[in-house]
Structure formats: C-alpha cells, structure tokens
Coordinates of C-alpha atoms in Angstrom, one line a residue:
M1 CA -29.0 69.8 -45.7
T2 CA -30.4 68.2 -42.5
T3 CA -33.6 66.2 -42.9
S4 CA -35.9 65.2 -40.1
R5 CA -38.3 62.3 -40.4
S6 CA -41.3 64.4 -39.4
D7 CA -41.2 66.8 -42.4
S8 CA -39.5 64.8 -45.1
G9 CA -41.5 61.6 -45.4
F10 CA -38.3 59.6 -44.6
A11 CA -38.2 56.8 -42.0
Y12 CA -34.6 57.6 -41.0
S13 CA -32.8 60.8 -40.1
R14 CA -29.5 62.0 -41.3
E15 CA -28.1 61.4 -37.8
Q16 CA -29.1 57.8 -37.9
F17 CA -27.5 57.4 -41.3
Q18 CA -24.3 59.0 -40.0
Q19 CA -24.1 56.6 -37.1
I20 CA -24.5 53.6 -39.4
V21 CA -21.6 54.9 -41.6
E22 CA -19.4 55.4 -38.5
D23 CA -20.3 51.9 -37.2
A24 CA -19.5 50.3 -40.6
L25 CA -16.1 52.0 -40.8
A26 CA -15.3 51.0 -37.2
I27 CA -16.2 47.4 -37.9
A28 CA -14.0 47.4 -41.0
R29 CA -11.1 48.9 -39.1
D30 CA -11.4 46.3 -36.3
L31 CA -11.3 43.5 -38.9
G32 CA -8.0 44.8 -40.2
A33 CA -9.0 46.7 -43.3
S34 CA -6.5 49.2 -44.5
D35 CA -9.3 51.5 -45.9
A36 CA -13.1 51.4 -46.1
G37 CA -16.0 53.4 -47.4
A38 CA -19.7 53.2 -46.6
E39 CA -22.9 54.8 -47.9
V40 CA -26.4 54.5 -46.5
S41 CA -29.5 55.7 -48.4
E42 CA -33.3 55.8 -48.5
G43 CA -35.8 56.6 -51.2
V44 CA -39.5 57.0 -51.2
G45 CA -41.9 57.8 -53.9
L46 CA -45.4 57.7 -55.5
S47 CA -46.2 56.9 -59.2
V48 CA -49.7 57.2 -60.6
S49 CA -50.9 56.6 -64.1
V50 CA -54.3 57.0 -65.9
R51 CA -55.5 56.1 -69.3
K52 CA -58.5 57.6 -71.0
G53 CA -59.6 59.1 -67.7
E54 CA -59.4 55.9 -65.8
L55 CA -57.0 55.1 -63.0
E56 CA -54.5 52.4 -64.1
N57 CA -51.7 52.1 -61.6
V58 CA -50.8 53.4 -58.2
E59 CA -47.3 52.5 -57.0
R60 CA -45.5 53.4 -53.8
N61 CA -41.9 52.7 -53.3
R62 CA -39.7 52.8 -50.2
D63 CA -36.1 51.5 -50.6
K64 CA -33.1 51.5 -48.3
S65 CA -29.6 50.2 -48.6
V66 CA -26.2 50.2 -46.9
G67 CA -23.2 49.6 -49.3
V68 CA -19.7 48.9 -48.0
A69 CA -16.4 48.9 -49.7
V70 CA -13.4 47.3 -47.9
Y71 CA -9.8 47.5 -48.9
I72 CA -6.9 45.3 -47.9
G73 CA -4.0 47.0 -49.6
Q74 CA -5.0 47.2 -53.2
R75 CA -7.6 44.4 -53.0
R76 CA -11.2 45.5 -52.8
G77 CA -14.5 43.8 -51.7
N78 CA -18.0 45.2 -51.8
A79 CA -21.2 44.1 -50.1
S80 CA -24.6 45.6 -49.4
T81 CA -27.7 45.0 -47.4
S82 CA -31.2 46.5 -46.8
D83 CA -31.1 45.5 -43.2
F84 CA -30.0 48.3 -40.9
S85 CA -29.6 46.2 -37.8
R86 CA -26.2 45.9 -36.1
T87 CA -25.9 42.2 -36.8
A88 CA -26.7 42.7 -40.5
L89 CA -24.2 45.5 -40.7
E90 CA -21.4 43.4 -39.1
Q91 CA -22.2 40.5 -41.5
T92 CA -22.1 42.9 -44.5
V93 CA -18.8 44.4 -43.6
K94 CA -17.4 41.0 -42.9
A95 CA -18.6 39.8 -46.3
A96 CA -16.9 42.7 -48.0
Y97 CA -13.7 42.0 -46.1
D98 CA -13.7 38.3 -47.0
I99 CA -14.3 39.2 -50.7
A100 CA -11.3 41.6 -50.5
R101 CA -9.1 38.8 -49.0
F102 CA -9.6 36.6 -52.0
T103 CA -9.6 39.2 -54.7
A104 CA -6.5 39.8 -56.9
E105 CA -4.6 43.0 -56.3
D106 CA -5.4 45.9 -58.6
P107 CA -2.8 48.7 -58.7
A108 CA -5.6 51.2 -59.5
A109 CA -7.8 50.2 -56.6
G110 CA -8.2 52.4 -53.6
L111 CA -10.1 55.4 -52.1
P112 CA -9.6 58.8 -53.6
D113 CA -6.4 60.7 -52.5
E114 CA -7.1 62.9 -49.4
A115 CA -6.2 66.0 -51.4
D116 CA -9.1 65.4 -53.8
L117 CA -11.8 64.8 -51.2
V118 CA -14.4 67.5 -50.5
T119 CA -13.9 69.6 -47.4
P120 CA -16.5 69.7 -44.7
E121 CA -17.4 73.2 -45.8
Q122 CA -17.8 72.2 -49.4
A123 CA -19.8 69.1 -48.5
A124 CA -22.3 71.2 -46.6
R125 CA -23.0 73.4 -49.7
D126 CA -26.8 73.7 -50.1
L127 CA -27.7 73.4 -53.8
D128 CA -31.5 73.6 -53.2
L129 CA -32.0 70.0 -54.4
F130 CA -34.7 68.9 -52.0
H131 CA -38.3 69.8 -52.5
P132 CA -40.6 67.1 -51.2
W133 CA -44.0 67.0 -52.9
D134 CA -46.9 66.5 -50.5
I135 CA -49.3 64.9 -52.9
D136 CA -51.5 61.8 -52.5
A137 CA -52.6 59.3 -55.1
A138 CA -56.0 61.0 -55.7
A139 CA -54.4 64.4 -56.4
A140 CA -51.7 62.9 -58.6
A141 CA -54.4 61.1 -60.6
E142 CA -56.3 64.3 -61.0
L143 CA -53.2 66.1 -62.4
A144 CA -52.6 63.2 -64.8
R145 CA -56.3 63.4 -66.0
R146 CA -56.1 67.1 -66.6
C147 CA -52.9 66.5 -68.7
E148 CA -54.5 63.7 -70.7
D149 CA -57.8 65.6 -71.1
A150 CA -56.0 68.6 -72.5
A151 CA -54.3 66.3 -75.1
L152 CA -57.5 64.5 -76.0
T153 CA -59.5 67.7 -76.5
T154 CA -56.9 69.6 -78.5
D155 CA -58.2 68.3 -81.8
K156 CA -60.7 65.7 -82.9
R157 CA -57.9 63.9 -84.7
I158 CA -56.4 62.9 -81.3
T159 CA -58.2 59.6 -81.1
N160 CA -56.5 57.7 -78.3
S161 CA -53.9 57.8 -75.6
E162 CA -51.2 55.6 -74.1
G163 CA -51.9 57.4 -70.8
A164 CA -50.5 60.1 -68.5
G165 CA -48.5 59.7 -65.4
V166 CA -47.3 61.6 -62.3
S167 CA -44.2 60.6 -60.4
A168 CA -43.0 62.1 -57.0
Q169 CA -39.7 60.8 -55.8
Q170 CA -37.3 61.9 -53.1
S171 CA -34.2 60.3 -51.4
H172 CA -31.4 61.1 -49.1
F173 CA -28.0 59.5 -48.3
F174 CA -25.0 59.8 -46.1
A175 CA -21.5 58.5 -47.0
G176 CA -18.1 58.4 -45.5
N177 CA -14.7 56.8 -45.7
S178 CA -11.6 56.1 -43.6
R179 CA -9.7 59.0 -45.1
G180 CA -12.0 61.6 -43.4
F181 CA -14.7 62.2 -46.0
R182 CA -18.2 62.7 -44.6
G183 CA -21.2 64.0 -46.5
G184 CA -24.7 63.6 -47.6
Y185 CA -27.9 65.4 -48.7
A186 CA -31.5 64.9 -49.7
S187 CA -32.8 65.4 -53.2
S188 CA -36.1 65.2 -55.1
R189 CA -37.3 64.8 -58.7
H190 CA -40.9 65.0 -59.8
S191 CA -42.5 64.6 -63.3
L192 CA -45.7 64.6 -65.3
S193 CA -46.0 63.0 -68.8
V194 CA -48.5 62.1 -71.4
A195 CA -48.5 60.1 -74.7
P196 CA -51.4 60.9 -77.1
I197 CA -52.2 59.1 -80.4
A198 CA -53.4 60.9 -83.5
G199 CA -55.2 59.5 -86.5
R200 CA -56.7 56.0 -87.1
G201 CA -55.6 52.7 -88.6
D202 CA -52.3 52.6 -90.5
G203 CA -52.1 56.4 -90.3
M204 CA -51.9 56.6 -86.5
Q205 CA -49.0 58.6 -85.0
R206 CA -47.9 58.8 -81.4
D207 CA -45.8 61.4 -79.6
A208 CA -45.2 62.3 -76.0
W209 CA -44.1 65.2 -73.8
Y210 CA -43.2 65.6 -70.1
T211 CA -42.1 68.1 -67.5
S212 CA -39.6 67.2 -64.7
E213 CA -38.2 69.4 -62.0
R214 CA -36.7 69.2 -58.5
N215 CA -39.6 71.3 -57.3
A216 CA -43.1 70.3 -58.4
A217 CA -44.0 74.0 -58.4
D218 CA -41.6 74.6 -61.2
M219 CA -43.2 72.1 -63.5
A220 CA -45.2 73.2 -66.6
A221 CA -49.0 73.2 -66.2
P222 CA -50.6 69.8 -67.0
E223 CA -52.8 71.4 -69.7
A224 CA -49.7 72.9 -71.4
V225 CA -48.0 69.5 -71.4
G226 CA -51.0 67.8 -72.8
R227 CA -51.6 70.3 -75.6
Y228 CA -48.0 70.3 -76.7
A229 CA -47.9 66.5 -76.7
A230 CA -51.0 66.5 -78.9
E231 CA -49.6 69.1 -81.3
R232 CA -46.5 67.0 -81.7
A233 CA -48.6 63.9 -82.5
L234 CA -50.8 65.9 -84.9
S235 CA -47.8 67.3 -86.8
R236 CA -46.7 63.8 -87.7
L237 CA -49.9 62.7 -89.4
K238 CA -49.6 61.7 -93.1
S239 CA -45.9 60.9 -92.6
R240 CA -44.1 59.3 -95.5
K241 CA -40.8 57.9 -96.5
I242 CA -38.2 59.9 -98.5
A243 CA -35.7 58.7 -101.1
T244 CA -32.2 57.8 -100.0
C245 CA -30.0 60.9 -100.0
E246 CA -27.2 62.7 -98.3
V247 CA -28.3 66.0 -96.8
P248 CA -27.9 68.3 -93.8
V249 CA -29.7 67.1 -90.6
L250 CA -31.1 69.2 -87.9
F251 CA -31.5 67.5 -84.5
E252 CA -34.2 68.9 -82.3
S253 CA -32.8 70.2 -79.0
T254 CA -34.2 67.2 -77.0
L255 CA -32.3 64.8 -79.3
A256 CA -29.2 67.0 -79.5
A257 CA -28.7 66.2 -75.8
G258 CA -28.0 62.6 -77.0
L259 CA -25.1 63.8 -79.1
L260 CA -23.7 65.6 -76.1
G261 CA -24.2 62.3 -74.1
A262 CA -22.3 60.5 -76.8
Y263 CA -19.4 62.9 -76.4
V264 CA -19.4 62.3 -72.6
Q265 CA -19.4 58.5 -73.1
A266 CA -16.5 58.7 -75.5
T267 CA -14.4 60.8 -73.1
S268 CA -15.2 59.0 -69.9
G269 CA -12.5 57.1 -68.1
G270 CA -13.9 53.6 -68.5
S271 CA -14.1 53.9 -72.3
L272 CA -10.7 55.5 -72.5
Y273 CA -8.6 53.1 -70.4
R274 CA -10.2 50.1 -72.1
K275 CA -9.4 51.7 -75.5
A276 CA -13.1 51.4 -76.3
S277 CA -13.6 54.9 -77.6
F278 CA -13.0 56.7 -80.9
L279 CA -11.7 59.7 -78.8
V280 CA -8.8 57.9 -77.1
D281 CA -5.9 60.3 -76.5
S282 CA -8.1 63.3 -77.5
L283 CA -7.0 65.6 -74.6
G284 CA -5.8 68.8 -76.1
Q285 CA -7.0 67.8 -79.6
P286 CA -9.7 69.5 -81.7
V287 CA -12.7 67.0 -81.9
L288 CA -15.7 69.4 -82.3
A289 CA -16.2 72.3 -84.7
D290 CA -14.0 75.2 -83.7
H291 CA -17.0 77.4 -82.6
I292 CA -18.2 74.9 -80.0
D293 CA -17.7 75.2 -76.2
I294 CA -18.9 72.9 -73.5
R295 CA -19.1 74.1 -69.9
E296 CA -19.9 72.1 -66.7
D297 CA -21.2 73.6 -63.5
P298 CA -22.1 71.1 -60.7
H299 CA -23.3 73.9 -58.4
I300 CA -26.4 75.2 -60.2
P301 CA -29.2 75.5 -57.7
K302 CA -31.9 72.9 -58.4
G303 CA -29.8 71.5 -61.2
K304 CA -30.5 67.8 -62.1
G305 CA -26.8 67.1 -62.3
S306 CA -25.9 69.3 -59.3
A307 CA -23.7 67.8 -56.5
P308 CA -21.2 69.2 -54.1
F309 CA -19.1 66.0 -54.4
D310 CA -19.2 62.9 -56.6
D311 CA -20.0 59.3 -55.7
E312 CA -16.5 58.9 -54.1
G313 CA -16.6 62.1 -52.0
V314 CA -14.3 64.0 -54.5
A315 CA -15.1 67.7 -54.6
T316 CA -16.9 68.9 -57.8
K317 CA -16.1 72.2 -59.5
P318 CA -17.1 74.2 -62.5
R319 CA -14.8 73.8 -65.5
S320 CA -14.4 74.1 -69.3
V321 CA -14.8 70.7 -70.9
V322 CA -14.3 71.8 -74.5
E323 CA -13.1 75.2 -75.6
G324 CA -13.2 76.2 -79.3
G325 CA -13.7 72.5 -80.2
V326 CA -10.6 71.4 -78.3
V327 CA -10.9 68.9 -75.5
Q328 CA -9.9 70.4 -72.1
G329 CA -10.7 67.5 -69.8
Y330 CA -12.0 64.0 -69.5
F331 CA -14.7 62.6 -67.1
L332 CA -12.7 60.5 -64.6
S333 CA -13.2 58.7 -61.4
S334 CA -10.3 57.9 -59.1
Y335 CA -10.0 54.4 -60.5
S336 CA -10.1 55.4 -64.2
A337 CA -7.8 58.3 -63.5
R338 CA -5.2 55.9 -62.0
K339 CA -5.6 53.5 -64.9
L340 CA -4.8 56.4 -67.2
G341 CA -2.0 57.8 -65.1
M342 CA -4.0 61.0 -64.4
R343 CA -5.9 62.7 -61.6
T344 CA -9.6 62.3 -60.9
T345 CA -11.9 65.0 -62.2
G346 CA -14.7 64.3 -59.7
H347 CA -16.9 62.3 -62.0
A348 CA -17.6 59.0 -60.2
G349 CA -21.2 58.9 -61.1
G350 CA -21.2 60.8 -64.3
S351 CA -21.3 64.3 -65.8
Q352 CA -22.8 67.3 -64.0
N353 CA -24.9 70.0 -65.7
L354 CA -23.3 70.3 -69.1
T355 CA -24.1 73.1 -71.5
L356 CA -23.0 73.1 -75.1
T357 CA -23.0 76.4 -76.9
S358 CA -21.7 77.8 -80.2
R359 CA -19.8 81.1 -80.5
L360 CA -21.8 81.7 -83.7
T361 CA -25.2 81.5 -82.1
R362 CA -27.2 84.7 -82.1
P363 CA -30.2 85.5 -79.8
G364 CA -32.6 85.3 -82.7
D365 CA -31.5 81.8 -83.7
N366 CA -34.8 80.1 -82.8
L367 CA -36.1 77.0 -84.4
D368 CA -37.5 78.8 -87.4
E369 CA -34.1 80.4 -88.0
M370 CA -32.5 77.0 -87.6
L371 CA -34.8 75.6 -90.3
R372 CA -33.8 78.4 -92.6
K373 CA -30.2 77.5 -92.0
L374 CA -31.0 73.8 -92.7
H375 CA -32.6 75.1 -96.0
R376 CA -33.0 71.6 -97.5
G377 CA -32.7 68.4 -95.5
L378 CA -34.2 66.5 -92.6
F379 CA -35.3 67.9 -89.2
V380 CA -35.3 65.0 -86.8
I381 CA -37.6 64.9 -83.8
E382 CA -37.4 61.2 -82.9
L383 CA -34.6 58.6 -82.8
M384 CA -35.0 54.8 -82.5
G385 CA -32.6 52.0 -81.7
Q386 CA -29.2 52.0 -80.1
G387 CA -27.0 52.1 -83.2
V388 CA -23.9 53.9 -81.8
N389 CA -20.5 52.2 -81.8
Y390 CA -18.3 54.1 -79.4
V391 CA -15.2 52.2 -80.5
T392 CA -15.4 53.3 -84.1
G393 CA -17.8 56.3 -83.8
D394 CA -20.2 54.8 -86.3
Y395 CA -23.7 56.2 -85.8
S396 CA -26.9 54.7 -87.3
R397 CA -30.3 55.3 -85.9
G398 CA -33.9 54.9 -87.0
A399 CA -35.5 58.4 -87.3
A400 CA -38.7 60.4 -87.8
G401 CA -39.2 64.1 -88.4
F402 CA -39.9 66.5 -91.2
W403 CA -38.5 67.1 -94.7
V404 CA -37.5 70.8 -95.1
E405 CA -37.3 72.7 -98.4
N406 CA -36.2 76.3 -98.7
G407 CA -36.2 76.6 -94.9
R408 CA -39.8 75.5 -94.5
I409 CA -41.3 72.2 -93.4
V410 CA -42.9 70.4 -96.3
H411 CA -44.2 67.1 -94.8
P412 CA -43.5 64.7 -92.0
V413 CA -41.1 61.8 -92.5
H414 CA -41.0 58.3 -90.9
E415 CA -39.2 55.0 -91.4
V416 CA -35.8 56.3 -92.4
T417 CA -32.3 55.7 -91.0
I418 CA -29.8 58.4 -90.5
A419 CA -26.1 57.4 -90.5
G420 CA -22.7 58.9 -90.1
N421 CA -19.6 58.8 -87.9
L422 CA -19.6 60.8 -84.6
R423 CA -16.0 61.9 -85.3
D424 CA -17.2 63.6 -88.5
M425 CA -20.5 64.7 -87.1
F426 CA -18.9 66.5 -84.2
K427 CA -16.6 68.4 -86.6
Q428 CA -19.5 69.1 -88.9
I429 CA -21.7 71.0 -86.4
S430 CA -22.4 74.1 -88.4
A431 CA -24.9 75.8 -86.1
V432 CA -26.5 75.5 -82.6
G433 CA -29.8 77.1 -81.9
A434 CA -30.7 79.6 -79.2
D435 CA -33.6 77.3 -78.4
A436 CA -31.7 75.7 -75.5
Y437 CA -33.5 72.9 -73.7
T438 CA -32.4 71.1 -70.6
M439 CA -32.7 67.3 -70.9
G440 CA -31.7 65.7 -67.7
T441 CA -28.2 67.0 -66.9
K442 CA -27.5 68.4 -70.4
T443 CA -28.5 71.8 -71.8
I444 CA -28.3 72.3 -75.6
G445 CA -30.1 74.0 -78.5
S446 CA -31.0 72.3 -81.8
V447 CA -27.9 71.2 -83.6
L448 CA -27.3 71.3 -87.4
I449 CA -25.0 68.7 -88.9
E450 CA -23.6 69.6 -92.3
R451 CA -24.2 66.2 -94.0
M452 CA -25.5 62.8 -93.1
K453 CA -26.7 59.8 -95.1
I454 CA -30.4 59.1 -95.1
A455 CA -31.5 55.6 -96.0
G456 CA -35.1 55.8 -97.2
S457 CA -37.2 54.2 -99.9

C-alpha cells in the first residue's frame, strides 16, 4: 500500500523510505559486506485518558528509526539510528560493519534463503491494515468520557473509576535486503478502554474492558464498552475464597488465548533449539486433545496478525499448526530453523492470526452451555502473576472468577491459585466453546480443562 504524507499523517513517504533502504544496502556493499538488510519505519499516535470526567493525560508520539544488519560471511552486526541524514546512515552502516568484523562466526547466521523470500507480487498484497483515524485530543477525550460515564451510571454500586482511555496509532515501514527482497506497508491499531470500580472499602472490586481494531469504525460503541466493564465489576462483588480442591476449570475465552499463547511459546524456534521447552521434539506428536485443531491464516483482511511477509521478508502462508491434537509445524525464523536443521516457517516476529477449534464444538455451545459442561468447578475470568515454566510446563497462576455448582454460577471467587502442568492441561481440554473471541492475534472460545488443583483457604 502506497502512503503519501498528505493523507496519512506521516512525515515521510514510502518512496523516501525505499531510497533510504537502497542507500543503506549500497553503503554496506561498498564497505565489503557479503550480505545486508535494512528497515526504515515511522510511527505516529495519540493517547488520551480521563478519570471521573476530568482530562488526565494527552500524549502524542512520533517515532522513526533505521535499522541495519550487515553480514561478513557468517558474522553479523546490527546498528540503528533515528537520524535519516546521509551522514548518519553512513555512520550506522559502518558501525554495523565494524561489529560484524569483531563478532564470532555463527553457522546459523545469515539472511533467509532466496527461495523463501516473498515475491514482489506477494509483497504487494493489500490486507486492508491501514485505517488512519482523524481524531483530535478533544474528540478522543469525549469518547473516553462517554465510555466512563456509561460505566459509572450503570449501577449505583459503581463507586469509582481508574479511568478510560483512547489510543489512535499508525505506522509504516519499508525493508529490503541484498538478496532481492523489497517490501513494506502501513498499518493502524486503535483502542478504547475503561476500568470501573464497584463497591466500597474492603469489598471493592475492579474490572475492565476494551475494544481494539485496525479501523476505528469497527470498534464497539463507547457506551457498550463502559456498561460491560461495569457489569463485570459488579458481578465480582462479595467475592470469597474457596477451600483447596481439585476440580474442572473453565477459562473465559479472553484468558484461553493465553493458553494458546503458551503453546506458541513452547513450539517457537528459540525455545526449541535452546531446549527450553517442554514440547521439544514434538513435531508429529500428539500434544493436545485429539479433537483440537489450530489453524493459522496470515492473510485475513484487517487481522491484527496479518502480514504478507515476516520480519525477515519471508513469505507467509496459511497452514495447519495442529491437526487432531498432533503438531504439524513449529514457529521458526531463518535463524532458529537453521539451528534446528529445518526450514523457516515465516515466523520471524511471531505467530499470525491463530484460531483454535474443537471438532466437538456445536453452534449452541455458548457460555451458558459451557458452564453446564463444567457442572461443578471454577470459572476463571482473571489471572495474575507469571507462573509458567516453559521448560517443565508447570503452570501456577493467581486467579479470580466464579464457583459453579450444577452448571450455574453460585458466587464470585477471589484469592485462589490454580495449578497444573501445560502438558497435561493441553491433553485434558474436554471442550471449547462457540463463544469465540479474538484477543490480539489469537481467536479461541472458552476452554474447559478436565482437572486442575485449586489452592484456596
């Protein structure tokens, strides 16, 4: 997608970026580099926050950068600058070259193989990622106020607020390397969020909600976001602890995305070649329940994980990641693939639009139906802490949610810890809801785990 300065809010055009990349590659070549890559980018944005109707913060950001990687054989050097002048560019490329000269050789270092690079036609694919939002600070503050007002007026038990915020962000880049790759595009991401507080004193409960889209016109109405955030906070009033037990656990769809993220982390190249994953050598092995499939599609229009190529210029493509619980592929960059004696999967920069589904899910498997399947156990809507050990798979997180009996919510729960091992948890996924929610780059419904340990009172 070509972007002009006049209608995008950017200070630089794609053509200027492309010239900077060509100049950087030429400088590297003249210095004697065997290979080189360069990327130039610019980002602009506005963030506004209000609290209890009063404007709190207005922040504007404008960032720009040139990053250069220079190779001398299998030695690599990197350098970057925010100065786009010719002199600064020459100094930056020379710095990267000098670093490469004194760096030890690494057999896995190098640009992607030419056969893996995106073609010019593929690089030009328009995935509808750029929707600049023409909004000023006053209009953004008004949206945030509407959102917070809706939360505060939902119920008299909503007594306070941590505030509401609006963010409008957009960026563009262009990259290239000495093996012929050229490509770049613009993208945007906008959001609206609020965090109301219910109750008073020791009985206060907080929750939050947000909406985020490439196109601001696709975001939920501020009033809807505010009311839903308030309802979530209200539902947690009179929370209490439960006795230590071992029961089924239902993860709300927003949290289930974290389980999918844990799977990605455990099957990513860096974890695998360092032997820092409980899923080492899992390719072709059953690691999830046999009714689970995971698909990846980098080419979904407006998708938050959509990209025609990865951070190295390798072509992206739809694929099956897990089929019937069996691992079909890892998440590899060129470097990690070489370390493993494999081929890049086009994942320098991470996963792209993952969707986890169950072959057992029926259209009517909404949240109420998932609670009926849970029958008796814990429905989790918030997780705290970072208690995941990817080497062993051990999982332990602070949690809050609701105790469920006979398929119905009985009372809210707080100050408990849920624990298990991801290897077992993945195999013990007994159901996935039809209540699919897209959290960032991952789409998944609520997930029911057969059994986990709950540490309570």
